[in-house]
Short mmCIF file of C-alpha atoms and ligand atoms in Angstrom, two decimals:
data_model
loop_
_atom_site.label_atom_id
_atom_site.label_comp_id
_atom_site.label_asym_id
_atom_site.label_seq_id
_atom_site.Cartn_x
_atom_site.Cartn_y
_atom_site.Cartn_z
CA MET A 1 77.20 76.69 89.11
CA SER A 2 78.99 78.62 91.82
CA LYS A 3 79.72 82.30 91.27
CA ARG A 4 83.28 83.23 90.39
CA VAL A 5 85.22 85.89 92.29
CA VAL A 6 88.54 87.33 91.21
CA ILE A 7 90.53 89.10 93.92
CA LEU A 8 93.12 91.59 92.69
CA GLY A 9 96.17 91.57 94.91
CA GLY A 10 97.37 89.07 97.48
CA GLY A 11 97.86 91.10 100.68
CA PHE A 12 96.40 90.19 104.07
CA GLY A 13 92.96 91.55 103.13
CA ALA A 14 92.78 89.31 100.06
CA LEU A 15 94.24 86.26 101.78
CA ALA A 16 91.74 86.57 104.61
CA ALA A 17 88.78 87.16 102.26
CA ALA A 18 89.57 84.26 99.91
CA PRO A 19 88.87 81.35 102.31
CA LEU A 20 85.74 83.08 103.66
CA LEU A 21 84.27 83.52 100.20
CA ALA A 22 85.32 80.05 99.07
CA ARG A 23 83.62 78.60 102.13
CA ASP A 24 80.49 80.50 101.09
CA GLY A 25 80.48 78.64 97.80
CA TYR A 26 82.32 81.07 95.53
CA HIS A 27 85.01 79.90 93.15
CA VAL A 28 87.86 82.22 94.17
CA THR A 29 91.02 83.17 92.28
CA VAL A 30 93.60 85.51 93.83
CA VAL A 31 95.69 87.36 91.26
CA GLU A 32 98.89 88.88 92.69
CA LYS A 33 101.34 91.11 90.86
CA ASN A 34 104.47 90.05 92.75
CA GLU A 35 106.35 86.76 92.90
CA GLN A 36 104.95 85.92 96.35
CA LEU A 37 101.73 86.35 98.34
CA GLY A 38 101.47 88.51 101.46
CA GLY A 39 101.57 92.01 99.99
CA ARG A 40 103.47 94.32 102.30
CA ALA A 41 104.20 91.29 104.45
CA SER A 42 106.66 90.00 101.85
CA VAL A 43 109.83 88.10 102.69
CA LEU A 44 113.31 88.95 101.49
CA LYS A 45 115.88 86.15 101.45
CA LYS A 46 119.45 87.30 100.97
CA ASP A 47 122.83 85.70 101.62
CA GLY A 48 121.44 83.28 104.20
CA PHE A 49 119.36 85.92 106.02
CA VAL A 50 115.54 86.01 106.03
CA PHE A 51 113.79 89.37 106.48
CA ASP A 52 110.13 90.10 107.12
CA MET A 53 109.91 93.12 104.82
CA GLY A 54 106.80 94.58 106.43
CA PRO A 55 104.78 93.94 109.59
CA SER A 56 106.65 92.60 112.58
CA TRP A 57 104.20 93.12 115.49
CA TYR A 58 101.56 90.45 115.97
CA LEU A 59 99.06 92.62 117.82
CA MET A 60 95.40 92.13 118.78
CA PRO A 61 95.67 88.31 119.01
CA GLU A 62 91.90 88.19 119.62
CA VAL A 63 91.35 89.23 115.98
CA PHE A 64 93.39 86.29 114.68
CA ASP A 65 91.63 83.92 117.11
CA ARG A 66 88.22 85.15 115.96
CA TYR A 67 89.20 84.84 112.32
CA PHE A 68 90.34 81.22 112.53
CA ALA A 69 87.45 80.28 114.85
CA GLN A 70 85.03 80.85 111.95
CA PHE A 71 86.58 77.78 110.36
CA GLY A 72 86.62 75.80 113.60
CA LYS A 73 90.39 76.39 113.80
CA LYS A 74 92.96 78.14 115.97
CA PRO A 75 96.12 80.02 114.98
CA SER A 76 98.08 77.25 116.72
CA ASP A 77 96.78 74.81 114.09
CA TYR A 78 99.06 76.69 111.70
CA TYR A 79 101.79 78.56 113.61
CA ASP A 80 103.37 78.81 117.05
CA LEU A 81 103.10 82.06 118.98
CA VAL A 82 105.99 82.86 121.29
CA PRO A 83 105.51 85.46 124.04
CA LEU A 84 108.30 88.06 124.10
CA GLU A 85 109.83 88.85 127.51
CA PRO A 86 110.79 91.64 127.82
CA GLN A 87 108.39 92.81 125.15
CA TYR A 88 110.61 95.57 123.84
CA ARG A 89 113.38 98.01 124.73
CA ALA A 90 113.49 101.78 124.40
CA TYR A 91 116.56 104.00 124.34
CA PHE A 92 116.06 107.70 124.99
CA ASP A 93 118.29 110.60 123.95
CA ASP A 94 119.48 111.29 127.52
CA GLY A 95 120.96 107.77 127.72
CA THR A 96 118.06 106.22 129.68
CA LEU A 97 117.18 102.68 128.67
CA VAL A 98 113.99 100.87 129.63
CA ASP A 99 112.77 97.34 128.98
CA ILE A 100 109.00 96.87 128.97
CA PRO A 101 108.10 93.60 130.71
CA ARG A 102 104.93 91.55 130.24
CA ASP A 103 103.80 91.99 133.82
CA ILE A 104 101.82 95.21 134.22
CA ASP A 105 102.93 95.84 137.81
CA GLU A 106 106.54 95.60 136.70
CA THR A 107 105.74 97.97 133.82
CA ALA A 108 104.20 100.39 136.33
CA ALA A 109 107.51 100.28 138.23
CA VAL A 110 109.36 101.12 135.00
CA PHE A 111 107.03 104.10 134.52
CA ASP A 112 107.67 105.21 138.11
CA ARG A 113 111.38 105.39 137.31
CA LEU A 114 110.62 107.67 134.36
CA GLU A 115 108.18 109.86 136.31
CA PRO A 116 107.51 109.29 140.02
CA GLY A 117 103.86 108.36 140.57
CA SER A 118 103.21 107.59 136.92
CA GLY A 119 102.89 103.82 137.50
CA LYS A 120 99.57 104.33 139.23
CA MET A 121 98.46 106.72 136.51
CA LEU A 122 99.40 104.10 133.91
CA GLN A 123 97.08 101.56 135.51
CA LYS A 124 94.23 104.11 135.40
CA TYR A 125 95.11 105.16 131.87
CA LEU A 126 95.01 101.53 130.76
CA THR A 127 91.61 100.95 132.36
CA THR A 128 90.22 103.60 130.02
CA ALA A 129 92.30 102.16 127.18
CA GLN A 130 90.67 98.79 127.85
CA GLU A 131 87.20 100.43 127.70
CA TYR A 132 88.14 101.95 124.32
CA TYR A 133 89.40 98.60 123.12
CA ARG A 134 86.08 96.93 123.98
CA LEU A 135 84.15 99.86 122.50
CA ALA A 136 86.08 99.47 119.25
CA MET A 137 85.89 95.67 119.16
CA ASP A 138 82.21 95.45 120.10
CA HIS A 139 80.84 98.43 118.17
CA PHE A 140 83.19 99.86 115.54
CA LEU A 141 85.74 97.48 114.14
CA TYR A 142 83.37 94.67 113.21
CA THR A 143 80.55 97.00 112.11
CA PRO A 144 80.46 98.27 108.52
CA MET A 145 79.48 101.93 108.47
CA GLN A 146 78.04 103.91 105.62
CA SER A 147 76.25 106.81 107.25
CA TYR A 148 75.84 108.67 110.54
CA ARG A 149 72.82 106.47 111.17
CA ASP A 150 75.18 103.52 111.59
CA LEU A 151 76.79 105.31 114.53
CA CYS A 152 73.41 105.42 116.26
CA VAL A 153 73.39 101.66 116.72
CA LEU A 154 75.71 102.23 119.70
CA PRO A 155 74.13 101.56 123.07
CA LEU A 156 73.54 104.77 125.03
CA ARG A 157 76.09 103.81 127.67
CA ALA A 158 78.83 103.86 125.01
CA TYR A 159 78.40 107.57 124.15
CA PRO A 160 80.31 109.12 127.08
CA SER A 161 83.34 106.94 126.24
CA LEU A 162 82.94 107.70 122.56
CA LEU A 163 82.87 111.45 123.11
CA GLN A 164 85.83 111.30 125.47
CA SER A 165 87.76 109.22 122.96
CA LEU A 166 87.49 111.90 120.27
CA ARG A 167 90.03 114.23 121.89
CA SER A 168 93.54 113.83 120.52
CA MET A 169 96.10 111.34 121.85
CA HIS A 170 98.36 114.30 122.50
CA SER A 171 95.84 115.94 124.77
CA ALA A 172 94.90 112.68 126.55
CA ILE A 173 98.51 111.86 127.34
CA THR A 174 99.80 115.32 128.26
CA SER A 175 96.91 115.75 130.67
CA THR A 176 97.95 112.53 132.45
CA PHE A 177 101.76 112.32 132.25
CA ARG A 178 104.53 114.94 132.31
CA SER A 179 107.45 112.80 131.16
CA THR A 180 108.42 113.23 127.50
CA GLN A 181 109.78 109.68 127.58
CA ILE A 182 106.40 108.30 128.57
CA TYR A 183 104.85 110.49 125.88
CA GLN A 184 107.15 108.91 123.31
CA LEU A 185 106.43 105.36 124.50
CA LEU A 186 102.67 105.87 124.35
CA THR A 187 102.40 107.84 121.12
CA TYR A 188 104.97 106.26 118.80
CA PRO A 189 102.61 103.35 117.90
CA MET A 190 100.29 105.95 116.30
CA ILE A 191 102.68 106.08 113.36
CA PHE A 192 101.73 102.52 112.46
CA LEU A 193 98.11 103.63 112.10
CA GLY A 194 99.32 106.44 109.89
CA CYS A 195 98.72 109.12 112.51
CA SER A 196 100.58 111.67 114.61
CA PRO A 197 99.74 112.19 118.29
CA THR A 198 97.85 115.36 117.36
CA ASN A 199 95.67 113.93 114.60
CA ALA A 200 95.00 110.55 116.25
CA PRO A 201 91.86 110.32 118.40
CA SER A 202 92.56 109.11 121.91
CA LEU A 203 90.37 106.13 121.03
CA PHE A 204 93.70 104.78 119.77
CA ARG A 205 95.03 104.49 123.26
CA LEU A 206 93.45 101.08 122.75
CA MET A 207 96.80 100.35 121.05
CA ASN A 208 98.49 100.98 124.41
CA TYR A 209 96.11 98.51 126.02
CA VAL A 210 96.91 95.96 123.33
CA ASP A 211 100.60 96.54 123.81
CA PHE A 212 100.81 96.61 127.62
CA LYS A 213 97.97 94.32 128.65
CA GLN A 214 97.40 91.87 125.78
CA ASN A 215 101.13 91.64 125.29
CA VAL A 216 103.41 91.07 122.37
CA TYR A 217 103.81 87.72 120.62
CA TYR A 218 105.93 86.52 117.75
CA PRO A 219 104.65 83.95 115.24
CA MET A 220 107.59 81.57 114.71
CA GLY A 221 108.81 81.98 111.15
CA GLY A 222 107.73 85.63 111.20
CA MET A 223 104.59 87.31 109.85
CA SER A 224 105.03 85.20 106.74
CA ALA A 225 103.92 82.25 108.90
CA VAL A 226 100.54 83.97 109.16
CA VAL A 227 100.52 84.52 105.39
CA SER A 228 101.24 80.81 104.87
CA ALA A 229 98.46 79.92 107.33
CA LEU A 230 95.87 81.91 105.38
CA VAL A 231 97.04 80.43 102.09
CA ALA A 232 96.90 76.89 103.53
CA LEU A 233 93.38 77.60 104.78
CA GLY A 234 92.36 78.95 101.37
CA LYS A 235 93.72 75.87 99.64
CA GLU A 236 91.63 73.69 101.95
CA TYR A 237 88.60 75.47 100.42
CA GLY A 238 89.84 75.31 96.84
CA VAL A 239 91.11 78.90 96.40
CA GLU A 240 93.44 79.34 93.41
CA TYR A 241 96.44 81.63 93.75
CA ARG A 242 98.31 83.19 90.83
CA VAL A 243 101.54 85.10 91.46
CA ASN A 244 103.57 87.17 88.95
CA THR A 245 100.21 88.26 87.55
CA PRO A 246 99.81 92.04 87.55
CA VAL A 247 96.37 93.22 86.48
CA GLU A 248 96.86 95.80 83.75
CA THR A 249 93.30 96.81 82.84
CA ILE A 250 89.92 96.57 84.51
CA VAL A 251 87.44 96.57 81.67
CA VAL A 252 84.32 98.51 82.57
CA ARG A 253 81.04 98.18 80.64
CA ASP A 254 77.43 99.14 81.45
CA GLY A 255 78.05 99.96 85.10
CA LYS A 256 79.97 96.75 85.78
CA VAL A 257 83.40 95.25 85.51
CA SER A 258 83.24 92.84 82.56
CA LYS A 259 86.75 91.36 82.92
CA VAL A 260 90.24 92.10 84.13
CA VAL A 261 93.21 91.86 81.83
CA ALA A 262 96.31 90.58 83.55
CA ARG A 263 99.75 90.03 82.11
CA ASP A 264 99.14 86.32 81.47
CA GLN A 265 95.48 86.19 80.52
CA GLU A 266 92.03 87.70 80.96
CA TYR A 267 89.98 86.81 84.01
CA ARG A 268 86.19 86.90 83.95
CA ALA A 269 84.10 86.62 87.07
CA ASP A 270 80.73 87.51 88.55
CA LEU A 271 82.32 89.61 91.29
CA TYR A 272 85.66 91.41 91.50
CA VAL A 273 87.32 92.37 94.77
CA SER A 274 90.30 94.71 94.84
CA ASN A 275 92.90 94.47 97.57
CA ALA A 276 95.24 96.70 95.55
CA SER A 277 95.48 100.39 96.43
CA TYR A 278 92.18 102.20 95.75
CA PRO A 279 93.56 104.97 93.51
CA HIS A 280 95.69 102.42 91.66
CA THR A 281 92.64 100.18 91.12
CA GLU A 282 90.64 103.05 89.65
CA SER A 283 93.57 104.10 87.46
CA LEU A 284 93.22 100.70 85.72
CA PHE A 285 89.60 101.32 84.63
CA SER A 286 89.17 101.23 80.87
CA ASP A 287 86.63 104.02 81.31
CA GLN A 288 87.96 106.69 83.67
CA SER A 289 84.51 108.26 84.07
CA ALA A 290 83.65 105.25 86.26
CA ARG A 291 86.05 106.45 88.95
CA ARG A 292 84.49 107.01 92.35
CA TYR A 293 87.25 109.28 93.62
CA PRO A 294 89.09 111.75 91.38
CA THR A 295 92.84 112.29 91.84
CA LYS A 296 92.02 115.48 93.78
CA TYR A 297 90.31 113.39 96.47
CA TRP A 298 93.53 111.56 97.30
CA GLN A 299 95.62 114.73 97.20
CA LYS A 300 93.52 116.20 100.03
CA LYS A 301 93.74 113.13 102.24
CA VAL A 302 96.19 112.25 105.01
CA ILE A 303 98.19 109.36 103.60
CA THR A 304 100.03 106.92 105.88
CA PRO A 305 103.76 107.55 106.26
CA SER A 306 106.24 105.81 104.06
CA ALA A 307 109.29 104.17 105.60
CA PHE A 308 112.99 104.20 104.97
CA LEU A 309 113.96 100.59 105.56
CA LEU A 310 117.36 99.03 105.89
CA TYR A 311 117.50 95.25 105.92
CA LEU A 312 120.84 94.34 107.49
CA GLY A 313 122.47 90.92 107.81
CA LEU A 314 125.15 91.10 110.53
CA ASP A 315 127.93 88.61 111.22
CA THR A 316 127.51 88.89 114.97
CA ALA A 317 124.76 88.86 117.58
CA MET A 318 123.76 92.33 118.82
CA PRO A 319 123.10 91.99 122.58
CA ASP A 320 122.26 95.70 122.98
CA TYR A 321 119.10 95.18 120.95
CA LEU A 322 116.05 93.12 121.83
CA HIS A 323 113.67 91.53 119.34
CA HIS A 324 111.88 94.94 119.21
CA THR A 325 113.86 98.09 120.04
CA PHE A 326 112.94 101.77 119.79
CA VAL A 327 115.63 104.40 119.70
CA PHE A 328 113.81 107.62 120.49
CA SER A 329 115.00 111.08 119.60
CA ASP A 330 114.61 114.40 121.38
CA ALA A 331 113.53 115.82 118.03
CA PHE A 332 110.34 113.74 118.33
CA GLU A 333 107.86 116.49 117.35
CA GLN A 334 110.11 117.65 114.52
CA HIS A 335 110.19 114.10 113.16
CA PHE A 336 106.38 113.97 113.11
CA GLU A 337 106.36 117.42 111.50
CA HIS A 338 108.64 116.10 108.73
CA ILE A 339 106.19 113.26 108.13
CA PHE A 340 102.82 115.02 108.35
CA GLY A 341 103.49 118.76 107.98
CA ASP A 342 106.62 119.80 106.13
CA PRO A 343 107.99 116.72 104.31
CA ALA A 344 111.76 116.38 104.71
CA TRP A 345 114.32 113.69 105.49
CA PRO A 346 114.45 113.63 109.32
CA GLN A 347 118.05 114.09 110.46
CA ASN A 348 117.48 113.01 114.05
CA PRO A 349 114.52 110.63 113.80
CA SER A 350 113.11 108.08 116.22
CA ILE A 351 114.07 104.69 114.86
CA TYR A 352 112.53 101.25 115.22
CA VAL A 353 114.76 98.17 114.99
CA ASN A 354 113.40 94.66 114.50
CA ALA A 355 115.80 91.79 115.24
CA PRO A 356 113.62 88.64 115.10
CA SER A 357 116.65 86.33 114.98
CA LYS A 358 116.78 86.92 118.76
CA THR A 359 113.70 84.68 118.96
CA ASP A 360 113.90 82.69 115.74
CA SER A 361 117.27 81.15 114.94
CA THR A 362 116.10 79.98 111.49
CA LEU A 363 116.32 83.55 110.15
CA ALA A 364 120.08 84.00 110.24
CA PRO A 365 123.25 81.86 110.17
CA ALA A 366 124.46 80.76 113.64
CA GLY A 367 126.01 83.60 115.64
CA SER A 368 124.65 86.30 113.32
CA GLU A 369 121.65 88.62 113.35
CA VAL A 370 118.96 89.98 111.05
CA MET A 371 118.14 93.59 111.73
CA THR A 372 115.48 95.67 110.01
CA VAL A 373 115.90 99.37 110.69
CA LEU A 374 112.78 101.46 110.08
CA VAL A 375 112.58 105.24 109.91
CA PRO A 376 109.07 106.57 109.26
CA ILE A 377 109.18 109.28 106.59
CA ALA A 378 106.67 111.34 104.60
CA PRO A 379 104.88 109.59 101.73
CA GLY A 380 106.11 110.82 98.37
CA LEU A 381 109.58 111.70 99.71
CA THR A 382 111.83 110.53 96.92
CA ALA A 383 115.63 110.68 96.63
CA SER A 384 118.42 109.42 94.38
CA LEU A 385 120.14 106.15 95.19
CA ALA A 386 123.29 108.04 96.22
CA GLU A 387 121.27 110.22 98.62
CA LYS A 388 119.58 107.16 100.07
CA LYS A 389 122.92 105.43 100.61
CA ARG A 390 124.19 108.52 102.43
CA TYR A 391 121.03 108.58 104.54
CA ALA A 392 121.45 104.89 105.36
CA GLU A 393 125.00 105.57 106.52
CA HIS A 394 123.73 108.46 108.66
CA ILE A 395 121.02 106.33 110.29
CA VAL A 396 123.44 103.52 111.10
CA GLN A 397 125.85 106.05 112.65
CA LEU A 398 123.02 107.48 114.75
CA LEU A 399 122.21 103.99 116.04
CA GLU A 400 125.88 103.37 116.83
CA GLN A 401 126.09 106.65 118.76
CA LYS A 402 122.84 106.24 120.66
CA VAL A 403 122.98 102.52 121.44
CA GLY A 404 126.75 102.26 121.63
CA ALA A 405 127.29 99.03 119.67
CA PRO A 406 129.21 99.12 116.36
CA ILE A 407 127.13 97.97 113.38
CA ARG A 408 129.08 98.96 110.24
CA PRO A 409 131.99 96.49 110.63
CA HIS A 410 129.49 93.64 110.97
CA ILE A 411 127.31 94.23 107.91
CA VAL A 412 127.59 91.29 105.53
CA THR A 413 124.52 92.07 103.49
CA GLN A 414 122.17 95.02 103.17
CA GLN A 415 119.22 96.18 101.15
CA LEU A 416 117.48 99.57 101.11
CA PHE A 417 113.73 99.88 100.63
CA SER A 418 111.92 103.18 100.48
CA VAL A 419 109.20 105.30 98.86
CA GLU A 420 109.89 104.39 95.22
CA ASP A 421 110.04 100.70 96.17
CA PHE A 422 106.65 100.83 97.88
CA SER A 423 105.22 102.44 94.72
CA GLN A 424 106.84 99.98 92.34
CA ARG A 425 106.43 96.78 94.31
CA TYR A 426 102.92 97.28 95.74
CA ASN A 427 101.49 100.17 93.67
CA ALA A 428 101.12 101.97 97.00
CA TYR A 429 99.85 105.53 96.60
CA GLU A 430 102.72 108.02 97.02
CA GLY A 431 104.86 105.08 98.12
CA ASN A 432 103.19 104.88 101.53
CA ALA A 433 104.15 101.98 103.79
CA PHE A 434 101.13 101.05 105.88
CA GLY A 435 97.99 101.41 103.67
CA ASP A 436 96.84 104.43 101.69
CA LEU A 437 94.48 106.32 103.99
CA SER A 438 95.64 107.09 107.52
CA ASN A 439 93.25 106.27 110.37
CA THR A 440 92.77 109.90 111.44
CA LEU A 441 89.40 110.62 112.99
CA LEU A 442 88.00 112.01 109.74
CA GLN A 443 89.31 109.06 107.78
CA SER A 444 87.98 106.34 110.07
CA MET A 445 84.73 104.39 110.25
CA LEU A 446 82.08 105.80 107.88
CA PHE A 447 84.63 108.28 106.53
CA ARG A 448 86.60 105.50 104.82
CA PRO A 449 85.60 104.19 101.39
CA PRO A 450 82.86 101.56 101.70
CA PHE A 451 83.23 97.94 100.57
CA SER A 452 81.22 98.35 97.40
CA HIS A 453 82.08 100.65 94.54
CA ALA A 454 79.53 103.43 94.06
CA LYS A 455 79.40 103.19 90.26
CA LEU A 456 80.28 99.59 89.42
CA ASP A 457 77.81 97.02 90.72
CA ASN A 458 80.14 94.04 90.90
CA LEU A 459 83.32 95.69 92.23
CA PHE A 460 84.26 95.51 95.92
CA PHE A 461 87.23 96.37 98.11
CA VAL A 462 89.05 94.66 100.93
CA GLY A 463 92.06 95.43 103.14
CA THR A 464 93.38 98.80 104.26
CA ASN A 465 91.56 100.35 101.29
CA THR A 466 88.33 100.26 103.17
CA GLN A 467 87.00 99.83 106.72
CA PRO A 468 88.14 99.52 109.45
CA GLY A 469 91.63 100.67 108.44
CA VAL A 470 95.38 100.24 108.59
CA GLY A 471 97.34 97.22 109.85
CA VAL A 472 97.14 93.45 109.69
CA PRO A 473 94.29 92.91 112.22
CA PRO A 474 92.07 95.49 110.44
CA ALA A 475 92.84 93.80 107.10
CA LEU A 476 91.55 90.51 108.57
CA ILE A 477 88.46 92.25 109.93
CA SER A 478 87.77 93.95 106.60
CA ALA A 479 87.64 90.51 104.96
CA GLN A 480 84.97 89.43 107.42
CA LEU A 481 82.97 92.60 106.85
CA LEU A 482 83.19 92.12 103.11
CA GLN A 483 82.05 88.52 103.41
CA ALA A 484 79.05 89.60 105.51
CA GLU A 485 78.22 92.33 102.97
CA LEU A 486 78.36 89.91 100.03
CA HIS A 487 76.36 87.36 101.96
CA LYS A 488 73.67 89.98 102.58
CA MET A 489 73.65 90.98 98.92
CA TYR A 490 73.85 87.55 97.29
CA ARG A 491 72.83 85.09 100.02
CA THR A 492 75.30 82.31 99.29
CA ASN A 493 75.65 79.03 101.21
CA THR A 494 76.28 80.14 104.79
C1 FAD B 1 107.62 98.14 107.17
C2 FAD B 1 106.20 97.89 107.60
C3 FAD B 1 105.92 97.59 108.92
C4 FAD B 1 104.61 97.34 109.32
N1 FAD B 1 104.39 96.96 110.60
C5 FAD B 1 103.17 96.49 110.96
C6 FAD B 1 103.00 95.79 112.16
O1 FAD B 1 103.97 95.57 112.90
N2 FAD B 1 101.76 95.32 112.48
C7 FAD B 1 100.69 95.52 111.64
O2 FAD B 1 99.57 95.07 111.97
N3 FAD B 1 100.83 96.16 110.46
C8 FAD B 1 102.06 96.63 110.09
N4 FAD B 1 102.24 97.19 108.85
C9 FAD B 1 101.08 97.49 108.01
C10 FAD B 1 100.51 96.26 107.34
O3 FAD B 1 101.55 95.51 106.77
C11 FAD B 1 99.54 96.66 106.24
O4 FAD B 1 98.57 97.59 106.75
C12 FAD B 1 98.77 95.45 105.69
O5 FAD B 1 99.65 94.38 105.45
C13 FAD B 1 98.09 95.86 104.40
O6 FAD B 1 97.40 94.76 103.90
P1 FAD B 1 96.39 94.93 102.67
O7 FAD B 1 95.66 93.66 102.53
O8 FAD B 1 95.55 96.14 102.80
O9 FAD B 1 97.22 95.19 101.35
P2 FAD B 1 98.68 95.10 100.78
O10 FAD B 1 99.61 94.40 101.66
O11 FAD B 1 99.04 96.46 100.32
O12 FAD B 1 98.43 94.17 99.51
C14 FAD B 1 97.95 94.65 98.29
C15 FAD B 1 98.46 93.70 97.23
O13 FAD B 1 97.97 94.10 95.94
C16 FAD B 1 99.00 93.84 94.99
N5 FAD B 1 98.74 94.63 93.77
C17 FAD B 1 98.85 95.96 93.61
N6 FAD B 1 98.54 96.29 92.34
C18 FAD B 1 98.22 95.14 91.70
C19 FAD B 1 97.83 94.83 90.37
N7 FAD B 1 97.69 95.79 89.44
N8 FAD B 1 97.59 93.53 90.05
C20 FAD B 1 97.72 92.53 90.97
N9 FAD B 1 98.11 92.78 92.24
C21 FAD B 1 98.35 94.07 92.60
C22 FAD B 1 100.24 94.27 95.71
O14 FAD B 1 101.41 93.75 95.10
C23 FAD B 1 99.98 93.70 97.10
O15 FAD B 1 100.46 92.38 97.20
C24 FAD B 1 103.54 97.43 108.39
C25 FAD B 1 103.82 97.73 107.06
C26 FAD B 1 105.14 97.94 106.67
C27 FAD B 1 105.43 98.20 105.21
#
């Protein structure tokens, strides 16, 4: 009889783990609280508009290729990837606008316009970024780490790069470029790893390599097309999926999980894997003394930012925006300070706008546009509905001022989503947006919770909960690391 696995939660980590474990001979059931699978990559359908509620950047395509290759498949067996050209647009507070093209020499010319001579520096900067990318792909991301000893498996030649990559992004960039606009372009992606330029190691300039050299693609249908691909793959291997099934109690007995009690029924298995937030998972234990991390542990950690999101359906196309647009603010440092230092609603934030209907006409009625407006904010920053509506109005006005195109007369539908919604919908700790623990240096690699629970023999974790960290590609990698770990422990079919 094959072993049974129950996976709590249906985010990317779970959806990637399920087919791998099923292929290894496990009988896998995924138990998701919400009405749809995908976790933070949920879809909102409203008044004829379709919104990707979460991730919108399909980055590190190599990770997706490697994932599907394990099944003898390719992403294109499930979804079409469209290259974006230009890749994105940035507006700066002084009125400058730049479009980032796919071609690196053209991008260097864009940099030269922002700071004479910086195009050449960019090429050099990206050579190091490429080294960091390979270092991470070959030695860190796909390597589970539990102790300092695991770091020693690095080949000697990797140490100089490793040491160099430990300085902060802030220091790496300010020692290379003078332009604040270039600084903003290169550091803003750190937010999506849950970091600020000062607490992110410059190893993360690998994100700049990914962005500028591996380029930006869009999976037609949105990130939900990737969710559907993983679910289709899982079904090919017999995975069962249950939605609308919140787990309410994890019953703990004799150093093991004996069953989980969900709203509909009890689930018993040999192994349990949680893709739900780590502190939330432990809060469900019937015996709280089995917790690995007390509440205090989480209070001391850097948690990823939350996001103030506005999903807007507009009755007109918005030619001043591209598929991906950044509207940067001069109060850049202050915005980061309001996220990581002194939590407050940023009054002049840098804003990200996602308008995928530019590329995918199925997402909005003809001649109209879907726009998701994202302002990163501090986790735990709550507000009343009236305050949030006022803030939404303020953000839309800022966009109108800075970009110049009227938005308010064109809104036909809108939905707010913020801290409380992340807590309620996903049980995200402090209502964070990207995954509980930020990928700061001291919360990366061996400093993240391991795959197995220290006190409960048959409980494991997958997704941003554990290694390697935050984002969709890391969630896919974590599933592969978990599978390898279980294979080592239980030696199933493969
Ligand atoms: C607005 C936004 C933009 C983003 N942009 C990007 C991007 O462009 N690119 C990128 O790579 N990443 C991006 N991210 C981050 C990325 O979406 C996440 O890091 C990733 O999806 C997390 O996946 P996960 O598997 O760890 O878990 P989650 O997606 O958090 O899934 C966990 C699941 O567990 C379920 N659950 C919780 N409690 C229970 C329970 N008691 N019982 C049953 N189920 C439960 C939840 O409902 C959820 O479905 C973005 C996120 C957001 C919100």
